[in-house]
Amino acid sequence: MSADGKLSTRERRQVVISGVQDFNRVDRLKAGSDAVMVGIGTVLADDPSLTVKAEECRNNRIRRGTNEQPIRIVVDSMARIPPNASVLQKGTGQRIVAVSKQADAEKVAQLRKLATVIEAGADRVDLESLMDELGEMGIQRVLVEGGGTLIAGLIAAGLIDEIYTFIGNIVIGGKDAPTLADGEGFSLESEFCRLTLIEVHKLEQGVLLHWAVDHST
Ligand SMILES: NC(=O)c1ccc[n+]([C@@H]2O[C@H](COP(=O)([O-])OP(=O)(O)OC[C@H]3O[C@@H](n4cnc5c(N)ncnc54)[C@H](OP(=O)(O)O)[C@@H]3O)[C@@H](O)[C@H]2O)c1
């Protein structure tokens, strides 16, 4: 995020906020995860491939007996993901698209040719059921790369264990620019997501904060 807590511009245009060291850190985190997850908003705005880039990291995964790429998961209630999305087309390994019962049957049938489709939730993806299903598939460690709407949903459902925030040296501004946790927000103090600070690390021209989510309240 930027120094003022924004993930992108108010037009939802992708912005380079961090440098090569932070990029490599995220690449290593990805490589250490069973799966990488994003919301459909991020796929439509940024078209990320979510692949692990460093050859050494990919080789380490193969040596551990896993696919060179973590499983890539898109949360997409209405199956809006374009078939040519980079996340479906680039790199090897399994893709999962989570949809709701409202998703168009024809779109879902097409999608099944490119990805494993999990149906969870009536009109929006039920994140708790999705996580249960992923757990049953042996997926234990999921790295969520955004955006703010999905992260807010996961926090509200109590499904996040740790948060890394890299805060870079730019101000993006704009009251409508995405932030780490968008969605509806919490109004009661009892609903706030409480964090414990694990580590602070200066990285290039920014700071990396590592938080644990306090599930006790
Ligand atoms: N700086 C960074 O590191 C970074 C990382 C990622 C993204 N971004 C930026 O973030 C922006 C995209 O974020 P976004 O908030 O628009 O999209 P998002 O969080 O990627 O995706 C949100 C969408 O997920 C779907 N969804 C389905 N079930 C959900 C549930 N239970 N809870 C929450 N969401 C659910 C919804 O669409 P449906 O109802 O259609 O399913 C929702 O609109 C872009 O501007 C991108 O550049 C920045």
GROMACS .gro file of C-alpha atoms and ligand atoms in nm:
model
  265
    1MET     CA    1   0.000   0.000   0.000
    2SER     CA    2   0.098   0.362  -0.043
    3ALA     CA    3   0.198   0.582   0.253
    4ASP     CA    4  -0.168   0.688   0.272
    5GLY     CA    5  -0.298   0.329   0.271
    6LYS     CA    6  -0.413   0.299  -0.092
    7LEU     CA    7  -0.371  -0.015  -0.306
    8SER     CA    8  -0.424   0.156  -0.642
    9THR     CA    9  -0.564   0.475  -0.794
   10ARG     CA   10  -0.928   0.580  -0.772
   11GLU     CA   11  -0.968   0.445  -1.131
   12ARG     CA   12  -0.843   0.108  -0.992
   13ARG     CA   13  -0.531   0.138  -1.203
   14GLN     CA   14  -0.237  -0.074  -1.088
   15VAL     CA   15   0.051   0.123  -0.936
   16VAL     CA   16   0.410   0.019  -0.863
   17ILE     CA   17   0.441   0.083  -0.489
   18SER     CA   18   0.738  -0.131  -0.389
   19GLY     CA   19   1.079  -0.224  -0.531
   20VAL     CA   20   1.262  -0.539  -0.635
   21GLN     CA   21   1.334  -0.657  -0.278
   22ASP     CA   22   0.967  -0.648  -0.187
   23PHE     CA   23   0.874  -0.813  -0.516
   24ASN     CA   24   1.115  -1.098  -0.435
   25ARG     CA   25   0.978  -1.124  -0.080
   26VAL     CA   26   0.624  -1.170  -0.215
   27ASP     CA   27   0.753  -1.420  -0.472
   28ARG     CA   28   0.905  -1.627  -0.187
   29LEU     CA   29   0.582  -1.604   0.015
   30LYS     CA   30   0.389  -1.726  -0.288
   31ALA     CA   31   0.633  -2.013  -0.336
   32GLY     CA   32   0.584  -2.117   0.028
   33SER     CA   33   0.205  -2.127  -0.005
   34ASP     CA   34  -0.022  -2.408  -0.116
   35ALA     CA   35  -0.237  -2.157  -0.303
   36VAL     CA   36  -0.257  -1.790  -0.401
   37MET     CA   37  -0.601  -1.626  -0.398
   38VAL     CA   38  -0.743  -1.302  -0.543
   39GLY     CA   39  -1.088  -1.155  -0.598
   40ILE     CA   40  -1.237  -1.114  -0.945
   41GLY     CA   41  -1.196  -0.734  -0.909
   42THR     CA   42  -0.818  -0.777  -0.911
   43VAL     CA   43  -0.829  -1.013  -1.211
   44LEU     CA   44  -1.040  -0.765  -1.411
   45ALA     CA   45  -0.831  -0.462  -1.307
   46ASP     CA   46  -0.475  -0.601  -1.320
   47ASP     CA   47  -0.489  -0.934  -1.507
   48PRO     CA   48  -0.219  -1.089  -1.280
   49SER     CA   49  -0.082  -1.437  -1.355
   50LEU     CA   50  -0.004  -1.495  -0.984
   51THR     CA   51   0.285  -1.722  -1.083
   52VAL     CA   52   0.609  -1.765  -0.889
   53LYS     CA   53   0.873  -1.591  -1.098
   54ALA     CA   54   1.211  -1.698  -0.947
   55GLU     CA   55   1.343  -2.021  -1.099
   56GLU     CA   56   1.510  -2.117  -0.769
   57CYS     CA   57   1.177  -2.091  -0.585
   58ARG     CA   58   1.002  -2.298  -0.852
   59ASN     CA   59   1.277  -2.564  -0.837
   60ASN     CA   60   1.250  -2.576  -0.456
   61ARG     CA   61   0.878  -2.645  -0.491
   62ILE     CA   62   0.944  -2.929  -0.736
   63ARG     CA   63   1.207  -3.073  -0.497
   64ARG     CA   64   0.941  -3.067  -0.221
   65GLY     CA   65   0.721  -3.279  -0.447
   66THR     CA   66   0.467  -3.007  -0.534
   67ASN     CA   67   0.386  -2.840  -0.864
   68GLU     CA   68   0.628  -2.558  -0.952
   69GLN     CA   69   0.336  -2.316  -0.916
   70PRO     CA   70   0.099  -2.288  -0.619
   71ILE     CA   71  -0.268  -2.350  -0.693
   72ARG     CA   72  -0.427  -2.026  -0.812
   73ILE     CA   73  -0.772  -1.938  -0.682
   74VAL     CA   74  -1.013  -1.667  -0.801
   75VAL     CA   75  -1.322  -1.571  -0.597
   76ASP     CA   76  -1.580  -1.488  -0.863
   77SER     CA   77  -1.951  -1.527  -0.770
   78MET     CA   78  -2.088  -1.475  -1.122
   79ALA     CA   79  -1.811  -1.652  -1.321
   80ARG     CA   80  -1.710  -1.321  -1.483
   81ILE     CA   81  -1.347  -1.427  -1.535
   82PRO     CA   82  -1.249  -1.401  -1.904
   83PRO     CA   83  -1.121  -1.734  -2.049
   84ASN     CA   84  -0.805  -1.554  -2.166
   85ALA     CA   85  -0.722  -1.419  -1.818
   86SER     CA   86  -0.350  -1.460  -1.744
   87VAL     CA   87  -0.428  -1.651  -1.425
   88LEU     CA   88  -0.598  -1.920  -1.635
   89GLN     CA   89  -0.348  -1.916  -1.921
   90LYS     CA   90   0.003  -1.855  -1.785
   91GLY     CA   91   0.215  -2.112  -1.602
   92THR     CA   92   0.147  -2.468  -1.495
   93GLY     CA   93  -0.061  -2.609  -1.212
   94GLN     CA   94  -0.417  -2.621  -1.091
   95ARG     CA   95  -0.659  -2.327  -1.102
   96ILE     CA   96  -0.969  -2.301  -0.889
   97VAL     CA   97  -1.252  -2.056  -0.953
   98ALA     CA   98  -1.503  -2.020  -0.669
   99VAL     CA   99  -1.851  -1.924  -0.789
  100SER     CA  100  -2.198  -1.891  -0.634
  101LYS     CA  101  -2.520  -2.069  -0.732
  102GLN     CA  102  -2.615  -1.754  -0.926
  103ALA     CA  103  -2.335  -1.801  -1.181
  104ASP     CA  104  -2.455  -1.867  -1.536
  105ALA     CA  105  -2.452  -2.244  -1.606
  106GLU     CA  106  -2.308  -2.203  -1.956
  107LYS     CA  107  -2.023  -1.982  -1.828
  108VAL     CA  108  -1.950  -2.234  -1.554
  109ALA     CA  109  -1.945  -2.520  -1.807
  110GLN     CA  110  -1.691  -2.327  -2.020
  111LEU     CA  111  -1.485  -2.246  -1.712
  112ARG     CA  112  -1.467  -2.614  -1.612
  113LYS     CA  113  -1.249  -2.669  -1.923
  114LEU     CA  114  -0.987  -2.433  -1.776
  115ALA     CA  115  -1.022  -2.466  -1.399
  116THR     CA  116  -1.168  -2.661  -1.109
  117VAL     CA  117  -1.495  -2.486  -1.023
  118ILE     CA  118  -1.612  -2.481  -0.661
  119GLU     CA  119  -1.969  -2.369  -0.599
  120ALA     CA  120  -2.003  -2.206  -0.257
  121GLY     CA  121  -2.280  -1.966  -0.155
  122ALA     CA  122  -2.621  -1.866  -0.289
  123ASP     CA  123  -2.558  -1.530  -0.458
  124ARG     CA  124  -2.207  -1.447  -0.336
  125VAL     CA  125  -1.919  -1.680  -0.265
  126ASP     CA  126  -1.947  -1.803   0.093
  127LEU     CA  127  -1.586  -1.766   0.202
  128GLU     CA  128  -1.616  -1.995   0.504
  129SER     CA  129  -1.756  -2.283   0.296
  130LEU     CA  130  -1.490  -2.218   0.034
  131MET     CA  131  -1.210  -2.237   0.293
  132ASP     CA  132  -1.362  -2.558   0.435
  133GLU     CA  133  -1.362  -2.711   0.090
  134LEU     CA  134  -1.005  -2.599   0.021
  135GLY     CA  135  -0.901  -2.753   0.354
  136GLU     CA  136  -1.059  -3.083   0.253
  137MET     CA  137  -0.856  -3.066  -0.069
  138GLY     CA  138  -0.539  -3.043   0.144
  139ILE     CA  139  -0.488  -2.671   0.084
  140GLN     CA  140  -0.370  -2.536   0.420
  141ARG     CA  141  -0.169  -2.222   0.353
  142VAL     CA  142  -0.335  -1.963   0.131
  143LEU     CA  143  -0.173  -1.633   0.038
  144VAL     CA  144  -0.435  -1.369  -0.043
  145GLU     CA  145  -0.298  -1.101  -0.275
  146GLY     CA  146  -0.602  -0.876  -0.267
  147GLY     CA  147  -0.791  -0.674  -0.343
  148GLY     CA  148  -0.947  -0.478  -0.063
  149THR     CA  149  -1.300  -0.614  -0.107
  150LEU     CA  150  -1.197  -0.978  -0.079
  151ILE     CA  151  -0.958  -0.907   0.209
  152ALA     CA  152  -1.235  -0.723   0.396
  153GLY     CA  153  -1.469  -1.020   0.344
  154LEU     CA  154  -1.208  -1.264   0.473
  155ILE     CA  155  -1.132  -1.047   0.777
  156ALA     CA  156  -1.503  -1.008   0.857
  157ALA     CA  157  -1.542  -1.387   0.838
  158GLY     CA  158  -1.246  -1.437   1.075
  159LEU     CA  159  -1.051  -1.625   0.808
  160ILE     CA  160  -0.722  -1.433   0.811
  161ASP     CA  161  -0.437  -1.542   1.040
  162GLU     CA  162  -0.156  -1.306   0.938
  163ILE     CA  163  -0.122  -0.981   0.744
  164TYR     CA  164   0.188  -0.839   0.576
  165THR     CA  165   0.166  -0.472   0.485
  166PHE     CA  166   0.444  -0.314   0.283
  167ILE     CA  167   0.400   0.064   0.301
  168GLY     CA  168   0.575   0.245   0.018
  169ASN     CA  169   0.694   0.601  -0.026
  170ILE     CA  170   0.415   0.747  -0.241
  171VAL     CA  171   0.085   0.915  -0.167
  172ILE     CA  172  -0.190   0.809  -0.409
  173GLY     CA  173  -0.483   0.984  -0.243
  174GLY     CA  174  -0.850   0.978  -0.332
  175LYS     CA  175  -1.131   0.882  -0.099
  176ASP     CA  176  -1.250   0.620  -0.349
  177ALA     CA  177  -0.911   0.457  -0.410
  178PRO     CA  178  -0.901   0.094  -0.285
  179THR     CA  179  -0.752   0.028   0.059
  180LEU     CA  180  -0.642  -0.289   0.238
  181ALA     CA  181  -0.989  -0.360   0.378
  182ASP     CA  182  -1.276  -0.207   0.182
  183GLY     CA  183  -1.618  -0.372   0.196
  184GLU     CA  184  -1.866  -0.220   0.442
  185GLY     CA  185  -1.626  -0.167   0.731
  186PHE     CA  186  -1.697  -0.218   1.100
  187SER     CA  187  -1.874   0.042   1.312
  188LEU     CA  188  -1.857  -0.118   1.655
  189GLU     CA  189  -1.528  -0.138   1.842
  190SER     CA  190  -1.618  -0.495   1.936
  191GLU     CA  191  -1.618  -0.582   1.566
  192PHE     CA  192  -1.275  -0.437   1.486
  193CYS     CA  193  -1.013  -0.683   1.374
  194ARG     CA  194  -0.738  -0.669   1.639
  195LEU     CA  195  -0.378  -0.731   1.542
  196THR     CA  196  -0.054  -0.814   1.720
  197LEU     CA  197   0.261  -0.670   1.565
  198ILE     CA  198   0.511  -0.950   1.498
  199GLU     CA  199   0.784  -0.763   1.311
  200VAL     CA  200   0.879  -0.427   1.160
  201HIS     CA  201   1.140  -0.418   0.885
  202LYS     CA  202   1.273  -0.126   0.681
  203LEU     CA  203   1.277  -0.236   0.318
  204GLU     CA  204   1.415  -0.007   0.048
  205GLN     CA  205   1.222   0.321   0.078
  206GLY     CA  206   0.934   0.169   0.275
  207VAL     CA  207   0.847  -0.040   0.575
  208LEU     CA  208   0.721  -0.396   0.603
  209LEU     CA  209   0.486  -0.475   0.889
  210HIS     CA  210   0.402  -0.834   0.981
  211TRP     CA  211   0.086  -0.874   1.187
  212ALA     CA  212  -0.091  -1.167   1.351
  213VAL     CA  213  -0.468  -1.149   1.369
  214ASP     CA  214  -0.600  -1.183   1.722
  215HIS     CA  215  -0.882  -1.439   1.710
  216SER     CA  216  -0.944  -1.435   2.087
  217THR     CA  217  -1.199  -1.148   2.089
  218LIG     N1  218  -0.137  -0.295  -0.421
  218LIG     C1  219  -0.162  -0.423  -0.421
  218LIG     O1  220  -0.083  -0.504  -0.371
  218LIG     C2  221  -0.289  -0.475  -0.483
  218LIG     C3  222  -0.316  -0.613  -0.479
  218LIG     C4  223  -0.436  -0.656  -0.537
  218LIG     C5  224  -0.526  -0.567  -0.592
  218LIG     N2  225  -0.497  -0.436  -0.594
  218LIG     C6  226  -0.591  -0.339  -0.649
  218LIG     O2  227  -0.719  -0.361  -0.591
  218LIG     C7  228  -0.821  -0.330  -0.687
  218LIG     C8  229  -0.917  -0.445  -0.697
  218LIG     O3  230  -0.976  -0.463  -0.571
  218LIG     P1  231  -1.132  -0.483  -0.558
  218LIG     O4  232  -1.163  -0.458  -0.415
  218LIG     O5  233  -1.201  -0.405  -0.663
  218LIG     O6  234  -1.151  -0.635  -0.598
  218LIG     P2  235  -1.116  -0.775  -0.528
  218LIG     O7  236  -1.111  -0.765  -0.381
  218LIG     O8  237  -0.999  -0.835  -0.599
  218LIG     O9  238  -1.243  -0.862  -0.572
  218LIG     C9  239  -1.366  -0.829  -0.513
  218LIG    C10  240  -1.475  -0.912  -0.572
  218LIG    O10  241  -1.467  -1.047  -0.524
  218LIG    C11  242  -1.595  -1.101  -0.535
  218LIG     N3  243  -1.640  -1.170  -0.416
  218LIG    C12  244  -1.716  -1.283  -0.421
  218LIG     N4  245  -1.750  -1.321  -0.299
  218LIG    C13  246  -1.697  -1.232  -0.213
  218LIG    C14  247  -1.703  -1.221  -0.074
  218LIG     N5  248  -1.767  -1.310   0.002
  218LIG     N6  249  -1.641  -1.117  -0.014
  218LIG    C15  250  -1.574  -1.027  -0.089
  218LIG     N7  251  -1.565  -1.031  -0.225
  218LIG    C16  252  -1.627  -1.135  -0.287
  218LIG    C17  253  -1.695  -0.986  -0.560
  218LIG    O11  254  -1.734  -0.985  -0.696
  218LIG     P3  255  -1.852  -1.083  -0.741
  218LIG    O12  256  -1.969  -1.051  -0.653
  218LIG    O13  257  -1.877  -1.055  -0.883
  218LIG    O14  258  -1.800  -1.219  -0.716
  218LIG    C18  259  -1.611  -0.864  -0.529
  218LIG    O15  260  -1.653  -0.750  -0.599
  218LIG    C19  261  -0.751  -0.300  -0.818
  218LIG    O16  262  -0.744  -0.161  -0.835
  218LIG    C20  263  -0.610  -0.357  -0.798
  218LIG    O17  264  -0.514  -0.284  -0.871
  218LIG    C21  265  -0.381  -0.388  -0.540
   0.00000   0.00000   0.00000
